Each structure stands twice: as C-alpha cells, then as structure tokens.
Amino acid sequence: MLDHEHDPGSALKRYMSQSKPAEARELMCSGALLFFSHGQQNSASDLSMLVLESLEKAEVEVADELLESLAKLFSLMDPNSPERVAFVSRALKWSSGGSGKLGHPRLHQLLALTLWKEQNYCESRYHFLHSSDGEGCANMLVEYATSRGFRSEVDMFVAQAVLQYVPFAVLPWLAWPPGARGWPLSRALSGLSRTFLCLKNKSSASVVFTTYTQKHPSIENGPPFVQPLLNFIWFLLLAVDGGKLTVFTVLCEQYQPSLRRDPMYNEYLDRIGQLFFGVPPKQTSSYGGLLGNLLSSLMGSSEQEGEDSQDDSSPIELD
C-alpha cells in the first residue's frame, strides 16, 4: 500500500515552502506517475494538479519538457473523470503564457495525439486545430472519416477542418456519441463559429487539405476532384492568396448547391470574406444572405476598383 493515499501532497507542500519548487515539482510528477502505475487515480490526479499549481505560483516559463510532462499526466488520467477536464483546462491556461492565447500549440498537439489514440476524434480534432500539426490533423481526419462517417461525407470532414480553426473561448466541448456512426456531421459541428481561415492560418489549412485528399482511400487523385465541395475548397485556398473579391464572389455563387449541404458554411465564408476580401460585416440587404452581402460589397467597391477590376475580370473555369 502506498503512503499518503489520502493526502499525497502534504510532505511535498512543505518541501515547496523551503524555496525548492523545481525539486518539489519533479518529485510530485514522479509521485503522480507512480500512483498512476498502481491504479490510484485520485492520488495521482491530486499530485498532477499540484504540479500545475507549482508552475503557476513560480511563474515558470513554458518549455517543451514541461509541456510533455503535462501531456504525459493527461494521457494517464481516466478519460471520463472530471479531474481530467479540470487539469487540461488549467494546463492550457498556464501554457498560454508562452505562445498562443488559446494554449500553447505544442501542448494542443500532444493532447490531440493522446485523444486520437483513445479514438476520441472530436476532441482530438479540436486540439489539432489549435496546433501547428496540419499533417497530423489530416491523418486523424482520414481515420475519423473512414471509421465514423458515411462515404458521402468524405469531403465534408476536410471542408470543416479547413474552414474551422475555432478559438478556445467560443468552442463548446463536443462529444461524439459512442457507436453513433454517421451521426450528422453538421449537427456535431453546428456550434462552431470561427474557422481555420478565420484565424488566418492558411498554411495549416493547405497542409490539412492536401494531405487529407492524398491519403483518403475514397478520394481520387486531384485537383480537380469528383466532389464539387473539394474543388470549392481548392479554389478558395488559391483565391485567398489573390484577395480578389470578384473571384471570391463567383466561387460562392457557383458552388451554392454544395455549400447548402451545411447551413454553417455561409457563415464561415462571410467571416472569411471579411478577413481576406474586404467584405464589410454582415448586414441586412435586399438580396439577403451571404451572396447578398457579397453583391452589395461588389457594387459598393466598383468605383474604387476602376481599371484594376477590368484587368481581373477574365473568366475562371469552375467545376
């Protein structure tokens, strides 16, 4: 029987009071790992929280070694325990003192990998979207789509990932119901209100799209692709580089049948239009909806574009 089962941190708290927080933190981490190895989840979780407390009080700078230690503790916690939720929330908040207001990208990546191994694809996806690991995100999405989605949804999985890089502050934690194969993707993701491109993370978005379309067994080599929605995402990534409102407007107009598959797409695109193409915030127009807002923007900017708009008016071919 291990000592300190009921109060595992008492001796270590006294050690911390002796101005040796680093040594105490190392002992707490080792102790937590020992408790985990003996299946004593409560004591291990208590020590894990004390590790975080020591990092916060000592205002320790974020380092890869510390992030890896926190991710290791997270991976050993009971996936269904409230302590794990509290731990990850607190760990992300501490790590935001380094780089990334929503938590350090490296910590998000490590958490995503753990959740992926647990086949918790929805939460893994969330953390991948806050990391810089576009390739890992794409590989997880391939497994997610092939194991949980219908064949008709293969394009929607990557479209959502490209369009959604969601800020931590507004994202509800989503749980995919166990065994709910083919649960409507739009329902699972309907609460998300920001995007990959909305955070101007085009580089990661491009990596996710390229890797996913190359590795998914049901997607034939492209571009162009058989699925119109994939062609839209491909064109959109190209259009973002140019920043031409006319091109963006034509894309959204031509691909409306595909965009109607998920009622959230037009909301994401409205935000992307604001960030990359100078579209003003959504307002009521006589046309209504995203296209109405785009048309109003086009008419309002026609005088400013002048001759440049004529140079950019060459037709583009869309599938």
PDB file of C-alpha atoms in Angstrom, residues 76-244:
ATOM      1  CA  LEU A  76      -2.745   8.573 -17.831  1.00  0.00           C
ATOM      2  CA  MET A  77      -5.871  10.129 -16.340  1.00  0.00           C
ATOM      3  CA  ASP A  78      -9.239   8.420 -16.569  1.00  0.00           C
ATOM      4  CA  PRO A  79     -10.748   9.824 -19.807  1.00  0.00           C
ATOM      5  CA  ASN A  80     -14.159  10.134 -18.137  1.00  0.00           C
ATOM      6  CA  SER A  81     -13.033  11.814 -14.933  1.00  0.00           C
ATOM      7  CA  PRO A  82     -13.914  15.425 -14.099  1.00  0.00           C
ATOM      8  CA  GLU A  83     -10.350  15.807 -12.805  1.00  0.00           C
ATOM      9  CA  ARG A  84      -9.055  15.364 -16.328  1.00  0.00           C
ATOM     10  CA  VAL A  85     -11.257  18.163 -17.659  1.00  0.00           C
ATOM     11  CA  ALA A  86     -10.113  20.473 -14.863  1.00  0.00           C
ATOM     12  CA  PHE A  87      -6.479  19.518 -15.447  1.00  0.00           C
ATOM     13  CA  VAL A  88      -6.446  20.168 -19.182  1.00  0.00           C
ATOM     14  CA  SER A  89      -8.280  23.465 -18.808  1.00  0.00           C
ATOM     15  CA  ARG A  90      -5.789  24.674 -16.229  1.00  0.00           C
ATOM     16  CA  ALA A  91      -2.786  23.361 -18.178  1.00  0.00           C
ATOM     17  CA  LEU A  92      -3.861  25.189 -21.328  1.00  0.00           C
ATOM     18  CA  LYS A  93      -4.389  28.388 -19.382  1.00  0.00           C
ATOM     19  CA  TRP A  94      -0.889  28.165 -17.919  1.00  0.00           C
ATOM     20  CA  SER A  95       0.675  27.362 -21.288  1.00  0.00           C
ATOM     21  CA  SER A  96      -0.932  30.416 -22.859  1.00  0.00           C
ATOM     22  CA  GLY A  97       1.630  32.496 -21.021  1.00  0.00           C
ATOM     23  CA  GLY A  98       4.130  31.311 -23.619  1.00  0.00           C
ATOM     24  CA  SER A  99       2.882  31.474 -27.190  1.00  0.00           C
ATOM     25  CA  GLY A 100      -0.751  31.316 -28.198  1.00  0.00           C
ATOM     26  CA  LYS A 101      -3.582  32.962 -26.312  1.00  0.00           C
ATOM     27  CA  LEU A 102      -5.639  29.773 -26.521  1.00  0.00           C
ATOM     28  CA  GLY A 103      -2.966  27.487 -25.151  1.00  0.00           C
ATOM     29  CA  HIS A 104       0.452  26.554 -26.484  1.00  0.00           C
ATOM     30  CA  PRO A 105       0.280  24.881 -29.940  1.00  0.00           C
ATOM     31  CA  ARG A 106       2.708  22.159 -28.826  1.00  0.00           C
ATOM     32  CA  LEU A 107       0.526  21.232 -25.851  1.00  0.00           C
ATOM     33  CA  HIS A 108      -2.525  21.160 -28.105  1.00  0.00           C
ATOM     34  CA  GLN A 109      -0.658  18.809 -30.451  1.00  0.00           C
ATOM     35  CA  LEU A 110       0.299  16.429 -27.630  1.00  0.00           C
ATOM     36  CA  LEU A 111      -3.256  16.411 -26.284  1.00  0.00           C
ATOM     37  CA  ALA A 112      -4.600  15.759 -29.776  1.00  0.00           C
ATOM     38  CA  LEU A 113      -2.330  12.746 -30.216  1.00  0.00           C
ATOM     39  CA  THR A 114      -3.471  11.245 -26.907  1.00  0.00           C
ATOM     40  CA  LEU A 115      -7.146  11.742 -27.721  1.00  0.00           C
ATOM     41  CA  TRP A 116      -6.602  10.302 -31.190  1.00  0.00           C
ATOM     42  CA  LYS A 117      -5.175   7.109 -29.648  1.00  0.00           C
ATOM     43  CA  GLU A 118      -8.290   6.944 -27.470  1.00  0.00           C
ATOM     44  CA  GLN A 119     -10.420   7.321 -30.635  1.00  0.00           C
ATOM     45  CA  ASN A 120     -11.919  10.483 -29.193  1.00  0.00           C
ATOM     46  CA  TYR A 121     -11.854  12.052 -32.638  1.00  0.00           C
ATOM     47  CA  CYS A 122     -13.989  15.094 -31.954  1.00  0.00           C
ATOM     48  CA  GLU A 123     -11.883  16.427 -29.093  1.00  0.00           C
ATOM     49  CA  SER A 124      -8.690  15.347 -30.853  1.00  0.00           C
ATOM     50  CA  ARG A 125      -9.781  17.378 -33.848  1.00  0.00           C
ATOM     51  CA  TYR A 126     -10.342  20.423 -31.670  1.00  0.00           C
ATOM     52  CA  HIS A 127      -6.810  20.288 -30.278  1.00  0.00           C
ATOM     53  CA  PHE A 128      -5.248  19.607 -33.678  1.00  0.00           C
ATOM     54  CA  LEU A 129      -6.958  22.733 -34.971  1.00  0.00           C
ATOM     55  CA  HIS A 130      -5.162  24.733 -32.275  1.00  0.00           C
ATOM     56  CA  SER A 131      -1.796  23.172 -33.007  1.00  0.00           C
ATOM     57  CA  SER A 132       0.526  23.667 -35.946  1.00  0.00           C
ATOM     58  CA  ASP A 133       0.367  19.995 -36.951  1.00  0.00           C
ATOM     59  CA  GLY A 134      -1.660  20.125 -40.138  1.00  0.00           C
ATOM     60  CA  GLU A 135      -0.376  16.754 -41.328  1.00  0.00           C
ATOM     61  CA  GLY A 136      -1.291  15.032 -38.063  1.00  0.00           C
ATOM     62  CA  CYS A 137      -4.724  16.626 -38.196  1.00  0.00           C
ATOM     63  CA  ALA A 138      -5.275  15.334 -41.720  1.00  0.00           C
ATOM     64  CA  ASN A 139      -4.206  11.791 -40.838  1.00  0.00           C
ATOM     65  CA  MET A 140      -6.554  11.778 -37.859  1.00  0.00           C
ATOM     66  CA  LEU A 141      -9.388  13.071 -40.046  1.00  0.00           C
ATOM     67  CA  VAL A 142      -8.838  10.256 -42.549  1.00  0.00           C
ATOM     68  CA  GLU A 143      -9.260   7.703 -39.761  1.00  0.00           C
ATOM     69  CA  TYR A 144     -12.191   9.671 -38.322  1.00  0.00           C
ATOM     70  CA  ALA A 145     -13.985   9.824 -41.665  1.00  0.00           C
ATOM     71  CA  THR A 146     -13.429   6.174 -42.574  1.00  0.00           C
ATOM     72  CA  SER A 147     -14.492   4.851 -39.158  1.00  0.00           C
ATOM     73  CA  ARG A 148     -17.339   7.197 -38.197  1.00  0.00           C
ATOM     74  CA  GLY A 149     -18.674   8.830 -41.343  1.00  0.00           C
ATOM     75  CA  PHE A 150     -20.589   7.808 -44.422  1.00  0.00           C
ATOM     76  CA  ARG A 151     -18.892   7.683 -47.795  1.00  0.00           C
ATOM     77  CA  SER A 152     -20.952  10.689 -48.875  1.00  0.00           C
ATOM     78  CA  GLU A 153     -19.344  12.754 -46.087  1.00  0.00           C
ATOM     79  CA  VAL A 154     -15.696  12.323 -47.062  1.00  0.00           C
ATOM     80  CA  ASP A 155     -15.496  15.839 -48.469  1.00  0.00           C
ATOM     81  CA  MET A 156     -17.301  17.418 -45.510  1.00  0.00           C
ATOM     82  CA  PHE A 157     -14.742  16.256 -42.958  1.00  0.00           C
ATOM     83  CA  VAL A 158     -11.879  18.129 -44.581  1.00  0.00           C
ATOM     84  CA  ALA A 159     -14.043  21.081 -45.595  1.00  0.00           C
ATOM     85  CA  GLN A 160     -14.969  21.614 -41.956  1.00  0.00           C
ATOM     86  CA  ALA A 161     -11.337  21.360 -40.875  1.00  0.00           C
ATOM     87  CA  VAL A 162     -10.142  23.872 -43.453  1.00  0.00           C
ATOM     88  CA  LEU A 163     -12.933  26.296 -42.673  1.00  0.00           C
ATOM     89  CA  GLN A 164     -12.798  25.780 -38.917  1.00  0.00           C
ATOM     90  CA  TYR A 165      -9.906  26.748 -36.730  1.00  0.00           C
ATOM     91  CA  VAL A 166     -12.001  27.667 -33.756  1.00  0.00           C
ATOM     92  CA  PRO A 167     -10.992  29.950 -30.843  1.00  0.00           C
ATOM     93  CA  PHE A 168     -10.983  28.171 -27.498  1.00  0.00           C
ATOM     94  CA  ALA A 169     -13.180  30.811 -25.864  1.00  0.00           C
ATOM     95  CA  VAL A 170     -16.234  30.103 -28.030  1.00  0.00           C
ATOM     96  CA  LEU A 171     -15.920  26.369 -28.680  1.00  0.00           C
ATOM     97  CA  PRO A 172     -18.257  24.091 -26.754  1.00  0.00           C
ATOM     98  CA  TRP A 173     -16.699  20.736 -25.909  1.00  0.00           C
ATOM     99  CA  LEU A 174     -18.299  18.258 -28.236  1.00  0.00           C
ATOM    100  CA  ALA A 175     -18.724  14.542 -27.603  1.00  0.00           C
ATOM    101  CA  TRP A 176     -19.404  12.152 -30.430  1.00  0.00           C
ATOM    102  CA  PRO A 177     -21.948   9.624 -29.115  1.00  0.00           C
ATOM    103  CA  PRO A 178     -20.345   6.169 -28.779  1.00  0.00           C
ATOM    104  CA  GLY A 179     -21.266   3.944 -31.679  1.00  0.00           C
ATOM    105  CA  ALA A 180     -23.072   6.749 -33.482  1.00  0.00           C
ATOM    106  CA  ARG A 181     -21.674   6.009 -36.933  1.00  0.00           C
ATOM    107  CA  GLY A 182     -22.890   8.501 -39.462  1.00  0.00           C
ATOM    108  CA  TRP A 183     -24.253  10.908 -36.840  1.00  0.00           C
ATOM    109  CA  PRO A 184     -24.944  14.060 -38.887  1.00  0.00           C
ATOM    110  CA  LEU A 185     -21.686  15.941 -39.214  1.00  0.00           C
ATOM    111  CA  SER A 186     -23.405  19.298 -39.452  1.00  0.00           C
ATOM    112  CA  ARG A 187     -25.124  18.644 -36.116  1.00  0.00           C
ATOM    113  CA  ALA A 188     -21.880  17.660 -34.420  1.00  0.00           C
ATOM    114  CA  LEU A 189     -20.171  20.829 -35.609  1.00  0.00           C
ATOM    115  CA  SER A 190     -23.047  23.273 -35.660  1.00  0.00           C
ATOM    116  CA  GLY A 191     -21.848  25.057 -32.533  1.00  0.00           C
ATOM    117  CA  LEU A 192     -18.588  26.234 -34.070  1.00  0.00           C
ATOM    118  CA  SER A 193     -18.430  29.866 -35.034  1.00  0.00           C
ATOM    119  CA  ARG A 194     -14.874  30.606 -36.206  1.00  0.00           C
ATOM    120  CA  THR A 195     -12.626  28.973 -38.789  1.00  0.00           C
ATOM    121  CA  PHE A 196      -9.099  27.863 -39.713  1.00  0.00           C
ATOM    122  CA  LEU A 197      -9.067  30.560 -42.351  1.00  0.00           C
ATOM    123  CA  CYS A 198     -10.860  32.912 -39.983  1.00  0.00           C
ATOM    124  CA  LEU A 199      -7.714  32.762 -37.849  1.00  0.00           C
ATOM    125  CA  LYS A 200      -5.666  33.445 -40.985  1.00  0.00           C
ATOM    126  CA  ASN A 201      -3.955  30.062 -40.674  1.00  0.00           C
ATOM    127  CA  LYS A 202      -3.851  29.392 -44.395  1.00  0.00           C
ATOM    128  CA  SER A 203      -0.613  27.411 -44.222  1.00  0.00           C
ATOM    129  CA  SER A 204      -2.047  24.755 -41.886  1.00  0.00           C
ATOM    130  CA  ALA A 205      -5.325  24.752 -43.797  1.00  0.00           C
ATOM    131  CA  SER A 206      -3.471  23.970 -47.024  1.00  0.00           C
ATOM    132  CA  VAL A 207      -1.468  21.163 -45.406  1.00  0.00           C
ATOM    133  CA  VAL A 208      -4.632  19.590 -43.989  1.00  0.00           C
ATOM    134  CA  PHE A 209      -6.408  19.769 -47.337  1.00  0.00           C
ATOM    135  CA  THR A 210      -3.506  18.406 -49.401  1.00  0.00           C
ATOM    136  CA  THR A 211      -2.663  15.574 -47.001  1.00  0.00           C
ATOM    137  CA  TYR A 212      -6.281  14.522 -46.491  1.00  0.00           C
ATOM    138  CA  THR A 213      -7.147  14.432 -50.193  1.00  0.00           C
ATOM    139  CA  GLN A 214      -3.987  12.472 -50.959  1.00  0.00           C
ATOM    140  CA  LYS A 215      -4.472   9.857 -48.242  1.00  0.00           C
ATOM    141  CA  HIS A 216      -8.218   9.285 -48.045  1.00  0.00           C
ATOM    142  CA  PRO A 217      -8.910   5.996 -49.881  1.00  0.00           C
ATOM    143  CA  SER A 218     -12.232   7.216 -51.316  1.00  0.00           C
ATOM    144  CA  ILE A 219     -10.852  10.384 -52.904  1.00  0.00           C
ATOM    145  CA  GLU A 220      -9.430  10.063 -56.387  1.00  0.00           C
ATOM    146  CA  ASN A 221      -6.331  11.974 -57.346  1.00  0.00           C
ATOM    147  CA  GLY A 222      -6.914  15.666 -57.883  1.00  0.00           C
ATOM    148  CA  PRO A 223      -7.324  18.523 -58.322  1.00  0.00           C
ATOM    149  CA  PRO A 224      -9.744  18.667 -59.945  1.00  0.00           C
ATOM    150  CA  PHE A 225     -11.811  16.329 -57.777  1.00  0.00           C
ATOM    151  CA  VAL A 226     -15.003  14.382 -58.353  1.00  0.00           C
ATOM    152  CA  GLN A 227     -16.559  16.048 -55.305  1.00  0.00           C
ATOM    153  CA  PRO A 228     -17.552  19.678 -56.029  1.00  0.00           C
ATOM    154  CA  LEU A 229     -17.035  20.709 -52.401  1.00  0.00           C
ATOM    155  CA  LEU A 230     -13.382  19.679 -52.595  1.00  0.00           C
ATOM    156  CA  ASN A 231     -12.970  21.756 -55.747  1.00  0.00           C
ATOM    157  CA  PHE A 232     -14.504  24.707 -53.926  1.00  0.00           C
ATOM    158  CA  ILE A 233     -12.024  24.414 -51.049  1.00  0.00           C
ATOM    159  CA  TRP A 234      -9.156  24.101 -53.529  1.00  0.00           C
ATOM    160  CA  PHE A 235     -10.252  27.235 -55.396  1.00  0.00           C
ATOM    161  CA  LEU A 236     -10.857  29.063 -52.118  1.00  0.00           C
ATOM    162  CA  LEU A 237      -7.309  28.436 -50.891  1.00  0.00           C
ATOM    163  CA  LEU A 238      -5.999  29.798 -54.187  1.00  0.00           C
ATOM    164  CA  ALA A 239      -8.334  32.795 -54.051  1.00  0.00           C
ATOM    165  CA  VAL A 240      -7.196  33.751 -50.556  1.00  0.00           C
ATOM    166  CA  ASP A 241      -3.713  34.442 -51.913  1.00  0.00           C
ATOM    167  CA  GLY A 242      -5.056  36.849 -54.501  1.00  0.00           C
ATOM    168  CA  GLY A 243      -7.583  38.576 -52.279  1.00  0.00           C
ATOM    169  CA  LYS A 244      -9.874  39.436 -55.222  1.00  0.00           C
TER     170      LYS A 244
END
